[in-house]
Amino acid sequence: MQGSRVMGSISEERNSLAEFRVGVDAVIFSIDTEQNRLLVLLVRRREEPFRGCWALPGTLVRRAESLEAAAYRILAEKIRVENLYLEQLYTFGGPERDPREAAEGYGVRYLSVSYFALVRFQDTQLLADGVEGIAWYPADQIPPLAFDHEEICRYARRRLCAKLEYSPIAFDILPSTFTLGEVYQLYGTVLGENFSDYSNFRARLLKLGILRDTGQKSTQGAGRPATLYCFDAAAFEKIRHKPMVFV
Amino acid sequence: MQGSRVMGSISEERNSLAEFRVGVDAVIFSIDTEQNRLLVLLVRRREEPFRGCWALPGTLVRRAESLEAAAYRILAEKIRVENLYLEQLYTFGGPERDPREAAEGYGVRYLSVSYFALVRFQDTQLLADGVEGIAWYPADQIPPLAFDHEEICRYARRRLCAKLEYSPIAFDILPSTFTLGEVYQLYGTVLGENFSDYSNFRARLLKLGILRDTGQKSTQGAGRPATLYCFDAAAFEKIRHKPMVFV
DNA sequence: TCAAAAGTGTTAGCAATACACCCATGT
DNA sequence: ACATGGGTGTATTGCTAACACTTTTGA
């Protein structure tokens, strides 16, 4: 393949190639540590196909725009947030994943490069996108979605849980200083109540040596004031190649 | 965005969208347990840009062909192999990753959905693709590559090591029955000599309970005959959700 | 009988779990 | 003083790393 033919057959080959529209879809998780809920942002589609159906927020990629930039743009159009974590998830691109393909005689393929994002519900402000539907749904009560978006959601959920266990993404969305209780709540919300004893979680986390005691205390309501920690990026760099467990 | 405009501005918007050519590139690793080498399959480009330069084997996606099918096609065109493992790696799609974009006025974007594959060198036959260049390169002696293929290679290598540690992909490429020594060699070749003591590796692996003793023995040259095991898919299904370590 | 390869056992140290318990603060 | 949340300590259990050892074969 690939250029081993004479000129005539190249255009022949080109006709058999798929033409692509490339979209980026984002699974935006928000963690509500107060109500212990993991939420996903959904929008209601305003055009065919699947008009009126819930779907993941998405967009087509513009000229000179990177895939990641498109993903950030989706976020910026829907929500206002300080800290977030974003990473590419998977590229879904089978034929027949979009009914428009059949309508257009299979000449055009719709490819979705999906991203997953993580924010904190408390730090996030939903930008009312006109009067249309946009809402946070609990991650375990997702309604039927357009296209293969339910599959994408499930995939994102699995990745989120896995990432949280061996990678410090929690500190990307926490404020610059935080208490260990806040970290614990965040993990509990995503992984489920009984993922670990608080005392053991605490010990593991501190032993990693990537949190620095700021000396400050945080007091809210009754109870002993909690120590405020901050993420020590330099210390993390030194051990980033080693396996580590936050569970 | 997304259809909230009147008709006139839709075509205006369409002009600002990128048009995409979607290719699939494959990082095909082969494990040579006899010489303890991890190899990557490279091909020499026969067309501009980067003519004559080494690159990952790749292809453009055809009509009605899934991304994965395209990846399998790349493999089938280059090698003949019994057992293999294949998974999607990452989608590289920034503008300016392909010089053709600039030449064509940034109207067209070249997007690469990359896959990584794993095969065993001993089971693999290279299909001589005409007289042109195609070769196995040791994974730590990769020559300069076209496009961003070096980055893709590095990324694939990291993923391979990670996958090997917590996922049973080794058994996808081993023959249906194998000795524990063969498994150990395979891990040693990828992860480096001193990844683990043989005795401990053995104990961990057997304790997982996903290998079944076939009762048969394998004898080759001097030395005590080795027990032949097979992968117990049913047993694995029961524990696939739990974390497991093969290191 | 010796080398080669397979397979078993033993130990010290470390990490995970499941608790019980002490500390500081608001009401 | 007591409820509330933060923080510490500890005993048990299991796992890991390192290494010594036995078994079965071919030459």
XYZ file of C-alpha atoms (C1' of nucleotides) in Angstrom:
548
model
C 0.000 0.000 0.000
C 0.958 3.566 0.609
C 2.322 4.929 -2.591
C 3.610 1.775 -4.188
C 1.133 2.228 -7.026
C 1.227 4.194 -10.206
C -0.535 7.519 -10.456
C -3.734 6.182 -11.950
C -4.564 3.932 -9.082
C -3.881 6.540 -6.429
C -7.040 8.464 -7.170
C -8.838 5.156 -7.368
C -7.564 4.460 -3.904
C -8.560 7.872 -2.669
C -12.160 7.162 -3.586
C -12.193 4.130 -1.384
C -10.913 6.140 1.568
C -13.271 7.481 4.180
C -13.788 11.189 4.587
C -13.920 12.253 8.190
C -15.610 14.758 10.387
C -13.724 14.867 13.647
C -15.506 15.859 16.803
C -14.375 16.050 20.378
C -16.729 14.900 23.146
C -16.083 15.456 26.814
C -17.161 13.438 29.806
C -17.038 16.112 32.477
C -17.182 14.677 35.964
C -17.803 16.901 38.909
C -17.328 15.738 42.435
C -19.772 16.996 44.994
C -18.095 16.199 48.286
C -20.907 17.715 50.333
C -23.625 15.467 49.026
C -21.212 12.679 48.180
C -22.176 12.537 44.558
C -20.297 12.060 41.346
C -21.942 14.015 38.543
C -21.654 14.088 34.780
C -22.472 17.088 32.642
C -25.034 16.436 29.908
C -26.581 18.679 27.293
C -29.790 18.260 25.373
C -29.296 18.053 21.620
C -30.913 20.768 19.575
C -30.400 19.253 16.175
C -30.861 16.015 14.330
C -29.982 13.298 14.752
C -31.129 12.512 18.294
C -32.783 15.922 18.612
C -34.033 16.464 22.154
C -31.918 13.586 23.432
C -29.333 13.964 26.172
C -25.742 13.757 25.049
C -22.194 14.538 26.063
C -21.125 18.075 25.298
C -19.063 18.127 22.147
C -17.840 20.180 19.258
C -16.225 19.866 15.886
C -12.551 20.723 15.683
C -11.618 24.028 14.089
C -8.740 24.893 11.848
C -5.433 25.257 13.638
C -7.049 24.041 16.848
C -5.522 21.086 18.634
C -7.751 18.301 19.898
C -6.986 19.247 23.466
C -7.765 22.897 22.760
C -11.140 21.849 21.396
C -11.783 19.898 24.583
C -10.888 22.917 26.706
C -13.201 25.014 24.581
C -16.123 22.692 25.260
C -15.483 23.102 28.946
C -15.094 26.848 28.776
C -18.383 27.178 26.931
C -20.309 25.243 29.554
C -18.719 25.864 32.894
C -16.505 28.243 34.789
C -14.004 26.557 37.030
C -10.652 27.219 38.698
C -8.920 23.864 38.760
C -9.487 20.952 36.501
C -7.953 17.782 35.219
C -8.307 16.808 31.586
C -7.038 13.873 29.602
C -7.764 12.115 26.359
C -9.887 9.041 26.809
C -10.378 7.097 23.612
C -11.222 7.561 19.978
C -14.473 6.032 18.844
C -14.631 5.780 15.127
C -16.394 2.708 13.880
C -18.601 3.125 10.866
C -22.301 3.244 11.804
C -21.764 5.003 15.071
C -23.531 8.038 13.622
C -26.767 7.660 11.620
C -25.724 10.582 9.438
C -23.170 8.285 7.859
C -25.868 6.078 6.354
C -27.851 9.106 5.231
C -24.827 10.404 3.402
C -24.098 7.096 1.746
C -21.210 6.105 4.029
C -19.016 8.628 2.305
C -18.509 10.563 5.506
C -17.440 9.131 8.826
C -18.012 10.756 12.175
C -15.151 10.232 14.507
C -15.240 11.148 18.169
C -12.068 11.817 20.091
C -13.341 11.706 23.644
C -11.821 13.403 26.661
C -12.606 13.091 30.294
C -12.428 15.983 32.679
C -12.623 16.258 36.425
C -13.722 19.293 38.410
C -15.065 19.992 41.887
C -18.754 20.754 42.044
C -18.175 23.382 44.717
C -15.765 25.350 42.515
C -17.822 25.077 39.385
C -20.299 27.493 37.967
C -22.621 26.318 35.205
C -22.865 28.819 32.396
C -26.525 28.862 31.339
C -26.142 28.195 27.663
C -29.203 30.136 26.617
C -32.432 28.635 27.876
C -31.658 25.128 26.637
C -31.099 21.973 28.563
C -27.816 21.444 30.333
C -27.569 19.579 33.595
C -25.468 17.605 36.026
C -26.590 13.989 36.279
C -25.467 11.571 38.983
C -22.981 9.226 37.374
C -25.050 6.182 38.269
C -28.317 7.625 36.971
C -27.401 8.550 33.442
C -30.433 8.752 31.123
C -30.380 7.210 27.642
C -27.868 9.134 25.561
C -27.388 9.907 21.899
C -24.970 7.965 19.701
C -22.591 5.723 21.644
C -22.288 8.248 24.437
C -23.418 5.810 27.111
C -20.522 3.563 26.228
C -18.181 6.530 26.374
C -19.514 7.412 29.823
C -18.965 3.932 31.175
C -15.473 3.898 29.774
C -14.731 7.271 31.339
C -16.029 6.133 34.695
C -13.733 3.125 34.730
C -10.762 5.254 33.778
C -11.565 7.810 36.463
C -11.597 5.203 39.217
C -8.381 3.645 37.976
C -6.598 6.974 37.654
C -7.599 8.090 41.091
C -5.922 5.067 42.593
C -2.469 5.368 41.110
C -2.188 8.941 40.042
C -2.441 12.231 41.935
C -5.196 13.777 39.854
C -7.133 14.651 42.992
C -4.619 17.395 43.734
C -5.202 18.929 40.342
C -8.740 19.807 41.270
C -8.362 20.545 44.957
C -7.603 24.151 45.940
C -3.954 25.024 46.510
C -4.265 24.185 50.197
C -6.599 21.551 51.554
C -7.182 19.311 54.514
C -6.700 15.570 54.514
C -10.397 15.251 55.256
C -11.180 16.963 51.971
C -8.968 14.528 50.086
C -10.598 11.614 51.870
C -14.084 12.856 51.028
C -13.137 13.289 47.398
C -11.904 9.727 47.158
C -14.923 8.451 49.021
C -17.287 10.182 46.648
C -15.760 8.635 43.568
C -14.739 5.215 44.830
C -17.649 4.600 47.199
C -17.952 4.953 50.945
C -15.947 1.961 52.070
C -12.905 2.250 49.884
C -10.627 2.610 52.877
C -10.398 3.401 56.549
C -9.638 7.085 57.129
C -6.719 6.386 59.387
C -5.029 4.090 56.900
C -5.737 6.363 53.975
C -4.123 9.161 55.907
C -1.040 7.181 56.788
C -0.486 6.005 53.220
C -0.965 9.447 51.786
C 1.451 11.133 54.171
C 4.038 8.398 53.799
C 4.250 9.137 50.081
C 5.848 12.427 51.042
C 4.178 14.490 48.363
C 2.146 16.651 50.728
C 3.669 19.540 52.629
C 2.253 20.842 55.894
C 1.638 24.564 55.397
C 1.505 25.209 59.125
C -1.913 26.778 58.705
C -5.048 25.337 60.228
C -8.573 25.241 58.946
C -11.474 25.352 61.352
C -15.078 25.037 60.311
C -17.856 24.544 62.824
C -17.152 22.269 65.714
C -14.251 19.897 65.875
C -10.520 20.167 66.027
C -8.960 22.421 63.376
C -7.485 20.497 60.470
C -3.974 20.948 59.173
C -3.805 22.545 55.745
C -1.539 20.750 53.311
C -0.377 21.603 49.850
C 0.780 19.356 47.036
C 4.565 19.242 46.751
C 5.148 19.078 43.011
C 8.932 18.870 43.375
C 8.704 15.907 45.737
C 6.246 14.215 43.428
C 8.552 14.595 40.430
C 11.178 12.554 42.225
C 8.910 9.572 42.682
C 6.609 9.892 39.707
C 8.177 6.947 37.913
C 7.625 4.628 40.877
C 4.302 2.915 41.299
C 2.205 4.426 44.060
C -1.146 3.671 45.563
C -3.562 6.203 46.965
C -6.440 3.830 47.584
C -22.436 26.869 19.418
C -23.703 23.752 17.778
C -26.731 24.736 15.805
C -27.913 27.686 17.811
C -27.285 29.940 14.821
C -29.363 30.868 11.825
C -28.738 29.198 8.498
C -26.449 31.821 7.065
C -23.810 31.493 9.725
C -23.707 27.720 9.590
C -21.796 27.641 6.337
C -19.610 30.384 7.708
C -18.879 28.115 10.637
C -18.200 25.182 8.403
C -15.424 27.073 6.696
C -13.663 27.531 9.975
C -13.771 23.808 10.666
C -10.813 21.590 9.943
C -11.020 18.921 7.299
C -9.391 15.695 8.344
C -7.467 12.844 6.874
C -7.479 10.052 9.411
C -4.693 7.559 9.486
C -3.920 4.664 11.751
C -0.336 4.013 12.828
C 0.784 0.915 14.650
C 3.621 0.406 17.097
C 4.196 -3.301 16.655
C 6.355 -4.762 19.394
C 7.791 -8.187 19.069
C 9.393 -9.994 21.919
C 12.420 -12.098 21.171
C 12.800 -14.236 24.251
C 15.795 -16.072 22.864
C 17.974 -13.029 22.420
C 16.176 -11.098 25.131
C 15.235 -8.236 22.878
C 12.196 -6.078 22.488
C 11.769 -5.067 18.864
C 9.679 -2.511 17.016
C 8.635 -2.866 13.398
C 9.611 0.073 11.194
C 9.134 0.772 7.516
C 10.980 3.124 5.229
C 8.758 5.785 3.712
C 8.499 5.758 -0.053
C 6.791 9.083 -0.496
C 7.021 12.666 0.616
C 7.116 14.005 3.180
C 9.981 12.263 4.973
C 10.748 10.111 1.933
C 13.389 7.550 2.793
C 12.920 8.113 6.482
C 11.993 5.346 8.907
C 8.457 5.481 10.226
C 5.788 3.431 11.922
C 3.707 1.345 9.560
C 0.425 3.083 8.912
C -2.464 3.443 6.560
C -5.404 5.675 5.848
C -8.798 4.414 6.920
C -11.113 3.105 4.228
C -14.839 3.451 3.861
C -16.832 1.203 6.130
C -13.633 0.120 7.869
C -13.372 0.509 11.606
C -10.237 2.000 13.152
C -9.363 -1.327 14.688
C -9.886 -3.104 11.382
C -7.474 -0.673 9.785
C -4.934 -1.471 12.488
C -5.326 -5.204 11.881
C -4.912 -4.586 8.185
C -1.577 -2.849 8.758
C -0.408 -5.874 10.680
C -1.687 -8.362 8.144
C 0.126 -6.544 5.343
C 3.464 -6.659 7.145
C 3.601 -9.798 9.217
C 2.103 -13.223 9.598
C 1.472 -14.227 13.172
C -0.704 -16.599 15.185
C -1.375 -14.786 18.433
C -1.307 -11.091 19.038
C -2.503 -8.393 21.344
C -3.759 -5.099 19.963
C -5.127 -2.012 21.632
C -5.704 1.606 20.816
C -2.982 3.839 22.171
C -3.690 7.510 21.666
C -4.851 9.945 19.051
C -2.333 12.512 17.940
C -3.961 15.341 16.139
C -2.377 18.689 16.809
C -2.074 21.044 13.899
C 1.440 21.123 12.473
C 2.205 17.507 13.175
C 2.304 16.893 9.444
C 4.131 19.300 7.091
C 1.512 18.645 4.429
C -0.888 20.728 6.478
C 1.129 23.887 5.975
C 1.583 23.121 2.295
C -2.154 22.842 1.889
C -2.837 26.036 3.773
C -3.913 24.426 7.002
C -7.173 23.448 5.393
C -6.461 19.773 5.911
C -5.415 18.151 9.130
C -3.658 14.833 9.449
C -4.809 12.894 12.433
C -3.159 9.722 13.642
C -5.047 7.192 15.709
C -2.235 5.052 16.999
C -2.419 1.442 18.109
C 0.084 -0.734 19.814
C 0.435 -4.396 19.115
C 2.378 -7.160 20.755
C 3.585 -10.357 19.130
C 6.243 -12.967 19.777
C 9.249 -12.799 17.516
C 9.479 -16.568 17.314
C 5.913 -16.892 15.992
C 6.188 -14.038 13.560
C 7.034 -14.114 9.914
C 7.923 -10.860 8.176
C 6.207 -10.519 4.845
C 8.750 -9.006 2.501
C 6.826 -6.037 1.237
C 8.436 -5.991 -2.164
C 12.096 -5.097 -2.041
C 11.631 -2.039 0.140
C 12.803 -1.369 3.641
C 11.036 -2.966 6.524
C 12.825 -4.068 9.659
C 12.700 -4.925 13.319
C 14.585 -2.402 15.437
C 15.530 -2.918 19.078
C 13.150 -0.756 21.115
C 16.039 1.132 22.694
C 17.848 1.794 19.416
C 15.133 3.441 17.405
C 16.530 5.627 14.595
C 15.114 9.106 13.902
C 11.545 8.692 12.697
C 9.181 10.662 10.499
C 6.507 12.966 11.919
C 5.953 12.573 15.654
C 6.496 8.840 15.455
C 9.296 8.861 17.998
C 6.941 10.327 20.540
C 4.361 7.701 19.679
C 6.977 4.997 20.183
C 7.961 6.268 23.595
C 4.345 6.483 24.606
C 3.716 2.946 23.412
C 6.704 1.631 25.303
C 5.466 3.127 28.565
C 2.021 1.686 28.017
C 3.432 -1.732 27.221
C 5.392 -1.904 30.468
C 2.423 -0.718 32.494
C 0.018 -3.126 30.851
C 2.297 -6.062 31.366
C 2.305 -5.455 35.085
C -1.392 -5.412 35.810
C -2.979 -7.113 32.869
C -2.586 -10.601 31.418
C -1.648 -9.561 27.903
C 1.316 -11.913 27.964
C -1.058 -14.853 27.658
C -2.589 -13.384 24.539
C 0.636 -13.837 22.671
C 1.967 -17.014 24.235
C 0.975 -20.290 22.600
C -2.016 -22.105 24.084
C 0.233 -24.071 26.415
C 3.467 -22.731 27.820
C 5.942 -23.165 30.611
C 6.398 -20.737 33.479
C 9.938 -20.244 32.278
C 8.603 -18.900 28.987
C 6.376 -16.431 30.805
C 9.288 -15.359 32.972
C 11.516 -14.812 29.960
C 8.842 -12.764 28.250
C 8.515 -10.464 31.237
C 12.255 -10.247 31.616
C 12.696 -9.199 28.017
C 10.243 -6.337 28.262
C 10.803 -5.155 31.812
C 14.539 -5.746 32.001
C 16.543 -8.551 33.530
C 16.112 -7.770 37.187
C 12.422 -7.141 37.382
C 11.901 -9.999 39.793
C 13.341 -13.143 41.225
C 12.136 -16.205 39.305
C 10.968 -17.967 42.416
C 8.859 -15.052 43.586
C 7.460 -14.379 40.138
C 6.399 -17.974 39.977
C 4.706 -17.954 43.340
C 2.758 -14.780 42.596
C 1.648 -15.983 39.201
C 0.407 -19.342 40.430
C -1.326 -17.811 43.437
C -3.499 -15.737 41.106
C -5.138 -18.989 40.096
C -5.519 -18.133 36.434
C -3.159 -20.799 35.131
C -4.162 -24.425 34.833
C -1.683 -27.297 34.919
C -2.262 -29.307 31.754
C -0.479 -32.345 33.161
C 1.837 -32.335 30.162
C 5.551 -31.724 30.386
C 7.908 -29.958 28.059
C 11.483 -31.047 27.771
C 14.096 -29.319 25.682
C 17.767 -30.063 25.930
C 19.174 -30.682 29.342
C 17.331 -29.878 32.527
C 14.248 -31.010 34.294
C 11.093 -31.033 32.118
C 8.810 -28.061 32.708
C 5.119 -28.278 33.457
C 2.946 -26.967 30.653
C 0.270 -24.563 31.796
C -2.614 -22.964 29.975
C -4.438 -19.729 30.654
C -7.731 -20.301 32.461
C -10.012 -17.673 30.935
C -12.964 -18.638 33.128
C -10.947 -18.243 36.311
C -9.606 -14.935 35.087
C -13.110 -13.585 34.410
C -13.974 -14.068 38.059
C -11.133 -11.879 39.256
C -10.715 -9.490 36.345
C -12.234 -6.592 38.269
C -9.794 -6.987 41.153
C -6.398 -5.396 40.937
C -3.635 -7.878 40.252
C 0.078 -7.670 39.912
C 2.223 -9.801 37.675
C 5.481 -8.008 38.291
C 28.435 -37.478 38.032
C 27.959 -32.992 36.625
C 25.668 -29.100 34.552
C 21.345 -27.222 33.443
C 16.803 -26.088 34.132
C 12.569 -26.672 37.059
C 10.605 -26.237 41.187
C 10.280 -25.729 46.723
C 11.129 -23.635 51.176
C 12.593 -20.207 54.633
C 13.318 -15.942 56.642
C 13.338 -10.976 57.800
C 11.125 -6.905 56.930
C 7.549 -4.175 55.285
C 2.715 -2.923 54.248
C -2.390 -3.423 54.692
C -6.279 -3.880 57.774
C -9.072 -3.074 61.500
C -9.453 -1.183 65.275
C -8.982 1.602 69.852
C -7.733 5.710 71.506
C -6.247 10.737 72.345
C -6.667 15.932 70.980
C -8.770 20.451 70.051
C -12.639 23.089 69.285
C -17.792 25.034 69.259
C -22.039 24.930 71.649
C -19.519 18.330 79.427
C -20.163 16.514 75.322
C -20.579 16.118 70.543
C -17.784 16.709 66.504
C -14.246 16.184 63.585
C -8.867 15.792 63.490
C -5.144 13.028 64.441
C -2.177 8.976 66.583
C -0.960 4.285 67.890
C -0.966 -0.769 67.632
C -1.646 -5.748 66.927
C -2.541 -8.939 63.405
C -2.101 -10.587 59.159
C -0.363 -11.081 54.804
C 2.892 -10.000 51.151
C 7.630 -9.097 49.209
C 12.540 -9.756 48.466
C 16.343 -12.368 48.797
C 18.502 -16.500 48.803
C 19.366 -21.360 49.868
C 17.922 -25.645 48.613
C 15.962 -30.017 46.237
C 14.419 -32.491 41.946
C 14.714 -34.222 37.325
C 16.585 -34.449 33.171
C 20.588 -34.808 29.134
C 25.275 -35.375 28.208
